[in-house]
Every structure is written in C-alpha cells, then in structure tokens.
CSV table of C-alpha atoms and ligand atoms in Angstrom, one decimal:
chain,number,residue,atom,x,y,z
A,1,MET,CA,-16.5,37.5,5.5
A,2,PRO,CA,-14.2,37.3,8.6
A,3,GLY,CA,-12.5,40.4,9.8
A,4,LEU,CA,-8.7,40.7,10.0
A,5,ARG,CA,-8.7,40.2,13.7
A,6,THR,CA,-10.7,36.9,13.3
A,7,VAL,CA,-8.3,35.7,10.7
A,8,ALA,CA,-5.3,36.5,12.9
A,9,VAL,CA,-6.9,34.7,15.9
A,10,VAL,CA,-7.7,31.6,13.8
A,11,ALA,CA,-4.2,31.6,12.3
A,12,GLY,CA,-2.6,32.0,15.8
A,13,THR,CA,-4.8,29.2,17.2
A,14,ALA,CA,-3.8,26.9,14.3
A,15,LEU,CA,-0.1,27.7,14.9
A,16,LEU,CA,-0.4,26.9,18.6
A,17,ALA,CA,-2.2,23.7,17.8
A,18,ARG,CA,0.5,22.6,15.4
A,19,ARG,CA,3.2,23.4,18.0
A,20,ALA,CA,1.3,21.4,20.6
A,21,LEU,CA,1.1,18.4,18.2
A,22,ARG,CA,4.9,18.6,17.6
A,23,ARG,CA,5.5,18.7,21.4
A,24,ARG,CA,3.4,15.6,21.7
A,25,ILE,CA,5.5,13.8,19.2
A,26,ARG,CA,8.7,14.6,21.1
A,27,THR,CA,7.3,13.8,24.6
A,28,SER,CA,5.0,10.8,23.8
A,29,PRO,CA,6.0,7.8,25.9
A,30,LEU,CA,5.2,5.7,22.9
A,31,TRP,CA,7.9,7.3,20.9
A,32,PRO,CA,10.1,5.7,19.7
A,33,MET,CA,8.2,2.5,20.0
A,34,PRO,CA,10.3,-0.7,20.2
A,35,ALA,CA,10.1,-3.4,17.5
A,36,LEU,CA,7.0,-5.6,18.0
A,37,GLN,CA,9.1,-8.7,17.9
A,38,GLU,CA,12.7,-9.4,17.2
A,39,PRO,CA,13.4,-11.5,14.1
A,40,VAL,CA,14.3,-15.1,14.9
A,41,SER,CA,16.3,-15.5,11.7
A,42,GLY,CA,16.2,-14.7,8.0
A,43,ARG,CA,14.8,-11.4,6.8
A,44,PRO,CA,14.6,-8.5,9.3
A,45,ARG,CA,11.2,-7.2,10.4
A,46,SER,CA,10.4,-3.5,10.1
A,47,ARG,CA,9.8,-1.6,13.2
A,48,ALA,CA,6.3,-0.6,14.3
A,49,LEU,CA,6.1,3.2,14.8
A,50,ARG,CA,3.5,5.4,16.4
A,51,LEU,CA,3.1,8.6,14.4
A,52,LEU,CA,1.0,11.6,14.8
A,53,VAL,CA,-1.5,12.6,12.2
A,54,THR,CA,-0.7,16.3,11.8
A,55,SER,CA,-2.7,17.0,8.8
A,56,ARG,CA,-5.7,15.4,7.1
A,57,GLU,CA,-6.7,17.1,3.8
A,58,THR,CA,-9.1,16.3,1.0
A,59,ILE,CA,-7.0,16.6,-2.1
A,60,ALA,CA,-9.5,15.3,-4.8
A,61,GLU,CA,-13.0,14.0,-4.8
A,62,GLY,CA,-13.1,11.0,-2.4
A,63,VAL,CA,-9.3,11.2,-1.7
A,64,VAL,CA,-7.9,12.1,1.7
A,65,GLN,CA,-4.2,12.8,2.2
A,66,LEU,CA,-2.6,12.2,5.6
A,67,ARG,CA,0.6,13.6,6.9
A,68,LEU,CA,2.1,11.4,9.7
A,69,GLU,CA,4.8,13.0,11.7
A,70,GLY,CA,7.6,11.4,13.7
A,71,HIS,CA,11.3,11.7,14.3
A,72,ASP,CA,14.2,10.2,12.4
A,73,LEU,CA,11.9,8.0,10.4
A,74,PRO,CA,13.2,5.1,8.3
A,75,ARG,CA,14.1,6.2,4.8
A,76,TRP,CA,12.3,5.0,1.7
A,77,GLU,CA,12.7,4.9,-2.0
A,78,PRO,CA,10.1,5.9,-4.6
A,79,GLY,CA,7.5,3.2,-5.1
A,80,ALA,CA,7.5,2.2,-1.4
A,81,HIS,CA,4.4,1.8,0.7
A,82,LEU,CA,3.5,1.9,4.4
A,83,ASP,CA,1.4,-0.5,6.4
A,84,LEU,CA,-1.1,1.6,8.3
A,85,VAL,CA,-2.8,-0.1,11.4
A,86,LEU,CA,-6.3,1.4,11.6
A,87,PRO,CA,-8.2,2.0,14.8
A,88,SER,CA,-10.1,-1.3,14.4
A,89,GLY,CA,-6.8,-3.3,14.0
A,90,LEU,CA,-7.2,-3.7,10.2
A,91,VAL,CA,-3.9,-3.2,8.4
A,92,ARG,CA,-3.9,-1.5,5.0
A,93,GLN,CA,-1.1,-0.6,2.6
A,94,TYR,CA,-0.7,2.9,1.2
A,95,SER,CA,2.0,4.2,-1.2
A,96,LEU,CA,4.2,6.9,0.1
A,97,CYS,CA,3.7,10.0,-2.0
A,98,GLY,CA,5.7,12.7,-0.1
A,99,ASP,CA,9.4,13.5,-0.2
A,100,PRO,CA,11.7,10.6,0.5
A,101,GLU,CA,14.3,13.0,1.9
A,102,ASP,CA,11.9,14.1,4.7
A,103,THR,CA,12.7,11.9,7.7
A,104,SER,CA,10.2,13.7,10.0
A,105,SER,CA,7.0,12.7,8.2
A,106,TYR,CA,5.3,10.3,5.8
A,107,THR,CA,2.6,11.3,3.4
A,108,VAL,CA,-0.1,8.9,2.2
A,109,ALA,CA,-3.3,9.3,0.3
A,110,THR,CA,-6.4,7.1,0.2
A,111,ARG,CA,-9.5,6.9,-1.9
A,112,LEU,CA,-12.8,6.0,-0.3
A,113,VAL,CA,-14.0,2.8,-1.8
A,114,PRO,CA,-17.7,2.4,-1.3
A,115,GLY,CA,-18.5,-1.2,-0.7
A,116,GLY,CA,-14.8,-2.0,-0.2
A,117,ARG,CA,-13.3,-4.1,2.6
A,118,GLY,CA,-13.7,-1.3,5.1
A,119,GLY,CA,-10.1,0.1,5.3
A,120,SER,CA,-10.6,3.2,3.2
A,121,ARG,CA,-13.9,4.0,5.0
A,122,GLU,CA,-12.1,3.8,8.3
A,123,VAL,CA,-9.4,6.1,7.2
A,124,HIS,CA,-12.0,8.6,5.8
A,125,GLU,CA,-14.3,8.4,8.8
A,126,GLN,CA,-12.2,7.8,11.8
A,127,VAL,CA,-8.6,9.0,11.3
A,128,ARG,CA,-8.4,12.6,12.4
A,129,GLN,CA,-5.7,15.2,12.9
A,130,GLY,CA,-4.2,14.8,16.3
A,131,MET,CA,-4.6,11.1,16.5
A,132,GLU,CA,-1.7,8.7,16.9
A,133,VAL,CA,-1.6,5.8,14.4
A,134,GLU,CA,0.7,2.8,14.2
A,135,VAL,CA,2.6,2.2,11.0
A,136,ARG,CA,5.0,-0.5,9.8
A,137,GLY,CA,7.5,-0.3,7.0
A,138,PRO,CA,8.2,1.3,4.6
A,139,ARG,CA,8.6,-1.6,2.2
A,140,ASN,CA,9.3,-1.4,-1.5
A,141,ARG,CA,8.2,-4.1,-4.0
A,142,PHE,CA,7.8,-1.5,-6.8
A,143,PRO,CA,11.2,0.0,-7.0
A,144,LEU,CA,12.4,2.4,-9.8
A,145,VAL,CA,15.0,0.5,-11.8
A,146,ALA,CA,17.7,1.9,-14.1
A,147,ALA,CA,16.3,1.8,-17.6
A,148,GLY,CA,16.8,3.4,-21.0
A,149,ALA,CA,13.3,4.8,-20.9
A,150,TYR,CA,10.2,4.7,-18.7
A,151,VAL,CA,6.5,4.3,-19.3
A,152,PHE,CA,4.1,4.8,-16.4
A,153,VAL,CA,0.4,4.0,-16.4
A,154,ALA,CA,-1.6,5.2,-13.4
A,155,GLY,CA,-5.3,5.0,-12.7
A,156,GLY,CA,-6.8,7.3,-10.1
A,157,ILE,CA,-5.2,6.7,-6.7
A,158,GLY,CA,-2.6,4.6,-8.5
A,159,ILE,CA,-0.7,7.8,-9.1
A,160,THR,CA,0.6,7.8,-5.5
A,161,PRO,CA,3.6,5.4,-6.0
A,162,VAL,CA,4.3,6.8,-9.4
A,163,LEU,CA,4.5,10.4,-8.3
A,164,PRO,CA,7.7,10.1,-6.3
A,165,MET,CA,9.2,8.1,-9.2
A,166,LEU,CA,8.5,11.0,-11.6
A,167,ARG,CA,10.1,13.5,-9.2
A,168,ALA,CA,13.2,11.2,-8.9
A,169,LEU,CA,13.8,10.7,-12.6
A,170,PRO,CA,17.2,12.2,-13.6
A,171,PRO,CA,17.0,15.3,-15.9
A,172,GLY,CA,17.0,14.2,-19.5
A,173,ALA,CA,15.4,10.8,-18.7
A,174,GLU,CA,13.1,9.6,-21.4
A,175,TRP,CA,9.6,8.9,-20.0
A,176,ARG,CA,5.9,9.2,-20.6
A,177,LEU,CA,2.9,8.9,-18.3
A,178,LEU,CA,-0.7,8.0,-19.0
A,179,TYR,CA,-2.8,9.1,-16.1
A,180,GLY,CA,-6.4,8.1,-16.2
A,181,GLY,CA,-9.4,8.6,-13.9
A,182,ARG,CA,-13.1,9.0,-13.7
A,183,SER,CA,-13.0,12.8,-13.9
A,184,ARG,CA,-10.3,15.4,-13.4
A,185,ALA,CA,-11.8,16.4,-10.1
A,186,SER,CA,-11.3,12.8,-8.8
A,187,MET,CA,-7.7,12.6,-9.8
A,188,PRO,CA,-5.2,13.5,-7.0
A,189,PHE,CA,-2.0,15.4,-7.7
A,190,LEU,CA,-3.2,16.2,-11.2
A,191,GLU,CA,-1.9,19.7,-11.4
A,192,GLU,CA,1.6,18.7,-10.1
A,193,VAL,CA,1.8,15.7,-12.5
A,194,GLU,CA,0.9,17.9,-15.5
A,195,LYS,CA,3.6,20.4,-14.5
A,196,LEU,CA,6.3,17.7,-14.3
A,197,GLY,CA,6.3,17.2,-18.1
A,198,PRO,CA,3.4,18.7,-20.0
A,199,GLU,CA,4.6,17.1,-23.3
A,200,ARG,CA,5.2,13.7,-21.7
A,201,VAL,CA,2.0,13.4,-19.7
A,202,THR,CA,-1.3,12.3,-21.2
A,203,VAL,CA,-4.3,12.8,-18.9
A,204,VAL,CA,-7.5,10.9,-19.8
A,205,ALA,CA,-10.6,11.7,-17.8
A,206,GLU,CA,-13.2,9.1,-18.6
A,207,ASP,CA,-16.1,11.5,-18.4
A,208,GLU,CA,-14.5,13.7,-21.1
A,209,ALA,CA,-12.6,11.3,-23.3
A,210,GLY,CA,-13.6,7.7,-22.4
A,211,LEU,CA,-11.1,5.0,-21.8
A,212,PRO,CA,-7.4,5.5,-22.5
A,213,ASP,CA,-5.8,4.2,-25.7
A,214,LEU,CA,-3.2,1.8,-24.4
A,215,ASP,CA,-2.2,0.7,-27.9
A,216,ALA,CA,-1.3,4.2,-28.9
A,217,LEU,CA,0.7,4.6,-25.6
A,218,PHE,CA,2.8,1.5,-26.2
A,219,ALA,CA,3.4,2.1,-29.9
A,220,GLY,CA,7.0,2.8,-30.5
A,221,VAL,CA,8.1,2.2,-26.9
A,222,PRO,CA,11.8,1.2,-26.9
A,223,GLU,CA,12.6,-2.4,-25.9
A,224,ASP,CA,14.7,-1.4,-22.9
A,225,ALA,CA,11.9,0.7,-21.4
A,226,ALA,CA,10.7,-0.1,-17.9
A,227,VAL,CA,6.9,-0.1,-17.7
A,228,TYR,CA,5.1,0.5,-14.5
A,229,CYS,CA,1.4,0.4,-13.7
A,230,CYS,CA,-0.7,1.0,-10.7
A,231,GLY,CA,-4.5,1.3,-10.7
A,232,PRO,CA,-7.7,-0.6,-10.9
A,233,GLN,CA,-7.5,-4.4,-11.7
A,234,GLY,CA,-9.0,-3.9,-15.2
A,235,LEU,CA,-6.3,-1.3,-16.1
A,236,MET,CA,-3.5,-3.5,-14.8
A,237,ALA,CA,-4.8,-6.5,-16.6
A,238,ALA,CA,-5.1,-4.6,-19.9
A,239,VAL,CA,-1.5,-3.3,-19.6
A,240,GLU,CA,-0.2,-6.7,-18.7
A,241,GLU,CA,-1.8,-8.1,-21.7
A,242,ARG,CA,0.2,-5.7,-23.9
A,243,VAL,CA,3.4,-5.7,-21.9
A,244,PRO,CA,3.9,-9.0,-20.1
A,245,GLY,CA,7.0,-7.7,-18.2
A,246,VAL,CA,5.2,-4.7,-16.8
A,247,ARG,CA,5.9,-3.9,-13.1
A,248,LEU,CA,2.6,-3.9,-11.2
A,249,GLU,CA,1.8,-2.6,-7.8
A,250,ARG,CA,-1.2,-4.5,-6.5
A,251,PHE,CA,-3.0,-3.9,-3.3
A,252,ALA,CA,-6.1,-5.9,-4.0
A,253,PRO,CA,-6.8,-8.8,-1.6
A,254,GLY,CA,-5.8,-12.2,-2.9
A,255,ALA,CA,-4.0,-10.8,-6.0
A,256,ARG,CA,-0.6,-12.2,-4.7
A,257,ALA,CA,-2.2,-15.5,-3.7
A,258,ALA,CA,-3.7,-16.4,-7.1
A,259,GLY,CA,-2.2,-18.7,-9.7
A,260,ASN,CA,-0.4,-22.0,-10.1
A,261,GLY,CA,-3.3,-24.4,-10.1
A,262,ALA,CA,-5.7,-25.8,-7.5
A,263,PHE,CA,-4.7,-27.9,-4.5
A,264,GLU,CA,-6.3,-29.4,-1.4
A,265,VAL,CA,-6.2,-28.2,2.2
A,266,GLU,CA,-7.1,-30.5,5.0
A,267,LEU,CA,-8.1,-28.7,8.3
A,268,ARG,CA,-7.1,-31.5,10.6
A,269,ARG,CA,-8.8,-30.3,13.8
A,270,SER,CA,-12.1,-29.4,12.0
A,271,GLY,CA,-12.1,-32.6,10.0
A,272,ARG,CA,-12.7,-30.8,6.7
A,273,THR,CA,-10.9,-30.9,3.4
A,274,LEU,CA,-11.2,-28.0,0.9
A,275,THR,CA,-10.1,-27.3,-2.6
A,276,VAL,CA,-8.3,-24.0,-3.2
A,277,PRO,CA,-8.9,-23.0,-6.8
A,278,ALA,CA,-6.2,-21.3,-8.9
A,279,GLY,CA,-7.7,-17.9,-8.8
A,280,SER,CA,-8.3,-17.7,-5.1
A,281,SER,CA,-6.5,-17.9,-1.7
A,282,VAL,CA,-6.3,-20.5,1.1
A,283,LEU,CA,-7.8,-17.8,3.3
A,284,ALA,CA,-10.9,-17.4,1.1
A,285,ALA,CA,-11.4,-21.2,1.0
A,286,VAL,CA,-10.9,-21.5,4.7
A,287,ARG,CA,-13.3,-18.6,5.5
A,288,ALA,CA,-16.0,-20.2,3.4
A,289,GLU,CA,-15.9,-23.1,5.9
A,290,LEU,CA,-14.7,-21.3,9.1
A,291,PRO,CA,-16.0,-17.7,8.8
A,292,ASP,CA,-14.4,-16.7,12.1
A,293,THR,CA,-10.9,-17.3,10.9
A,294,LEU,CA,-8.8,-14.2,11.7
A,295,TYR,CA,-7.2,-12.0,9.1
A,296,SER,CA,-6.4,-8.4,8.4
A,297,CYS,CA,-4.2,-7.1,5.7
A,298,GLU,CA,-4.7,-10.0,3.2
A,299,GLN,CA,-1.2,-9.1,1.8
A,300,GLY,CA,1.1,-11.2,3.8
A,301,PHE,CA,2.4,-8.4,6.0
A,302,CYS,CA,0.6,-8.4,9.3
A,303,GLY,CA,0.7,-12.1,10.4
A,304,THR,CA,-2.9,-12.2,11.7
A,305,CYS,CA,-3.8,-15.2,9.4
A,306,ARG,CA,-0.7,-17.3,10.4
A,307,GLN,CA,-1.5,-21.0,10.7
A,308,ARG,CA,0.5,-24.1,11.7
A,309,VAL,CA,1.3,-26.5,8.9
A,310,LEU,CA,1.3,-30.2,9.8
A,311,GLN,CA,2.1,-31.6,6.4
A,312,GLY,CA,2.8,-30.5,2.8
A,313,GLU,CA,5.2,-28.2,1.1
A,314,VAL,CA,4.3,-24.5,1.2
A,315,ASP,CA,4.9,-21.9,-1.5
A,316,HIS,CA,5.6,-18.9,0.8
A,317,ARG,CA,4.6,-15.6,-0.7
A,318,ASP,CA,4.5,-13.4,2.4
A,319,GLU,CA,7.0,-10.7,3.4
A,320,LEU,CA,6.9,-11.4,7.1
A,321,LEU,CA,7.8,-14.8,8.3
A,322,THR,CA,11.4,-15.7,9.1
A,323,ASP,CA,13.0,-18.8,7.6
A,324,GLY,CA,12.6,-20.5,11.0
A,325,GLU,CA,8.9,-19.6,11.2
A,326,ARG,CA,8.4,-20.9,7.7
A,327,GLY,CA,9.5,-24.3,8.9
A,328,ASP,CA,6.1,-25.0,10.4
A,329,SER,CA,3.7,-22.2,9.6
A,330,MET,CA,2.3,-20.1,6.7
A,331,LEU,CA,0.3,-17.0,6.1
A,332,ILE,CA,-2.8,-18.3,4.4
A,333,CYS,CA,-3.9,-15.0,2.9
A,334,VAL,CA,-1.1,-15.2,0.3
A,335,SER,CA,0.9,-18.4,0.5
A,336,ARG,CA,0.0,-21.5,-1.5
A,337,ALA,CA,1.0,-25.1,-1.8
A,338,ARG,CA,3.9,-26.6,-3.8
A,339,SER,CA,2.5,-30.1,-3.0
A,340,GLU,CA,-0.9,-31.3,-4.0
A,341,ARG,CA,-2.1,-31.2,-0.4
A,342,LEU,CA,-1.5,-29.2,2.7
A,343,VAL,CA,-2.6,-30.1,6.2
A,344,LEU,CA,-3.2,-27.3,8.6
A,345,ASP,CA,-3.7,-27.4,12.4
A,346,MET,CA,-7.1,-25.7,12.5
B,29,LIG,FE1,-2.2,-10.2,7.2
B,29,LIG,FE2,-2.5,-12.6,6.3
B,29,LIG,S1,-4.0,-11.2,6.9
B,29,LIG,S2,-0.7,-11.6,6.8
C-alpha cells in the first residue's frame, strides 16, 4: 500500500499535469480554430474546434468517457451530439452526456464495438489524455420537446443522449425510462440514472432478466406522451413497431439513407450503371464497384463522400451542404434520388 508521502506526491503531480493541460488550452496556437469553410448560402456550418482531452476514464465495461476541454464552447441542448474527428481522419458522432451549462468542456462516452467500422476501436486505443482532437458541432436532431409525458427507452450506450434529457425534465414531469443492457456492469451511468427516479426507472440487465418487456412499458402510456429511443437497431425497430411516432437517435451507417424504393445511378466517367436498393445507400452501391471511393462519417456530416451530380433530382438528406452546393452535388452516404435515375461525375 502506498505511504502518505507517495500519495501526496502522486496527487501533486496530477494537479500540476492538469494545470499544464489547462495552460496548453489557453496558449495553443490552434485555439480558437477558425471555421473550416464559410457557408456559401443556406444553413450555417458549425465551427471546427480543437479541444484537449483532459480526462479519459473507463466508466463501464467496454465504455470510455472523454472530457474535452476548450474555452467559450458553443452551447448545446439535451439530445445533441458532437462530431469527433479521429486521428485517422474518420468522423464519428457521439452524444453529449455532460452538463449543457458547462461552456468549458464537452463530455462524450463511447462503447468499444468489436468488429465495428473502426471508430470506437480508435477512440479506445488511440485517444489519450493530453491529446488534441478536432470536433464539429454540436448538432441536435433528437431534441427534447414539450409534452404531457415522456417515455424513454435506452439500450446500453444509448443512454448517453437520454441522460441530459432526464436531468433537464422539469420537476413534476411525468416520465418513465426503460434502460436495458447486456449486464449491469456494461451499462454506463447506471447508478446516476437509478437515482434520478427510482420509481420511474426500470433497469433490465439481459444476463439477469432477459429481454425487456416493451408491451408492458407502453401499456397505459398517455396519447400525448413523447417517446424517445436510442440503442441497438433491434431495440429501436421493436419500439418503432409499437410506437410509429417514436423519436429515434440513429448512428448506424446507412440508417438515414435507407428507404423510398430502388433507383439507378450511372457513373458517367467509369461507364457503369448501378441499382441502389431501398434498404441501402448510394455509397454502398458505389463502393461495391469502386472500392476506393472516399467516405468517413456515413452520416451526411463530414462531406468526404461528396460527388458532382450531372443529371437527376436528388433527395438531399445531409446536414452539411448549402443550398448552392446542392445545386450540383450530393453526399452519397445519405442522400438518395427523387428521380428514377441519377448521373454522377465519377
Ligand atoms: Fe461523411 Fe458522407 S461520409 S458526409
């Protein structure tokens, strides 16, 4: 066991390191970083910021929480997420789970997904305390609306956008939460969530109790209730089946690009014509033919997959391009066709 002197030295060293990190934030020539590109017209773009990782902590099995510090950071509302640019250039979205009033730091948590697309592995293996990372946002497509009552369903890491909502609910609000996960040890923020409303929170750990009973959860839910769900695809599909108007937060690739029937895409320079099925994206179809096609976030945020459109009417589903840019280009990871055929300059 360490002696008192050792403990004091370690604590002192940690304090000095933390002060040094804060000094680096104030003096970094990269801070504040200018906007990457000024908007041409239409919707404004969020600034890219370089923030310092001042803490990296394992908060549940396979879940790492990062605290990213900066200065006078853009404010956010519960449900918002941040785009994190990883060291390799991949862009991934993580829900903000800290305090929206704190303009000196953002907090995000990420679960390691073995066999995933590589983003979570990069966060877990390469993002370290003391590093600078680039972020964009925050953005919110999962906002907390005014409602007579609330039902939240969160699966595992899906609790991250829900947690700030629970903290923000007015006293006396009627709400309930179903929080599921593989095991209690793998569920982040479990203790805090349970304390927020022991009588309103149902925790279902699969290794103890199996799958959650969604029918029981939704029995007797008032018609004016707002229903929110974030978690694995299977859970979100099951909730949507029962509550078609549920508000979903999806981070899975291609989820926003699916739907609305199949269409054709001609790649004019390559001389190929592809069919994009209803359940898949233009990017997936193009990459099957041209595997070197660049992409990153697969969510319509980063712009890496942008392609010039020569013919056809685009169903734009991104959150990046300005109206002017939409005149002749599209982000093929999320956007689809309104016409039967698109012709791309690739
Ligand atoms: Fe990021 Fe398409 S890959 S916008």
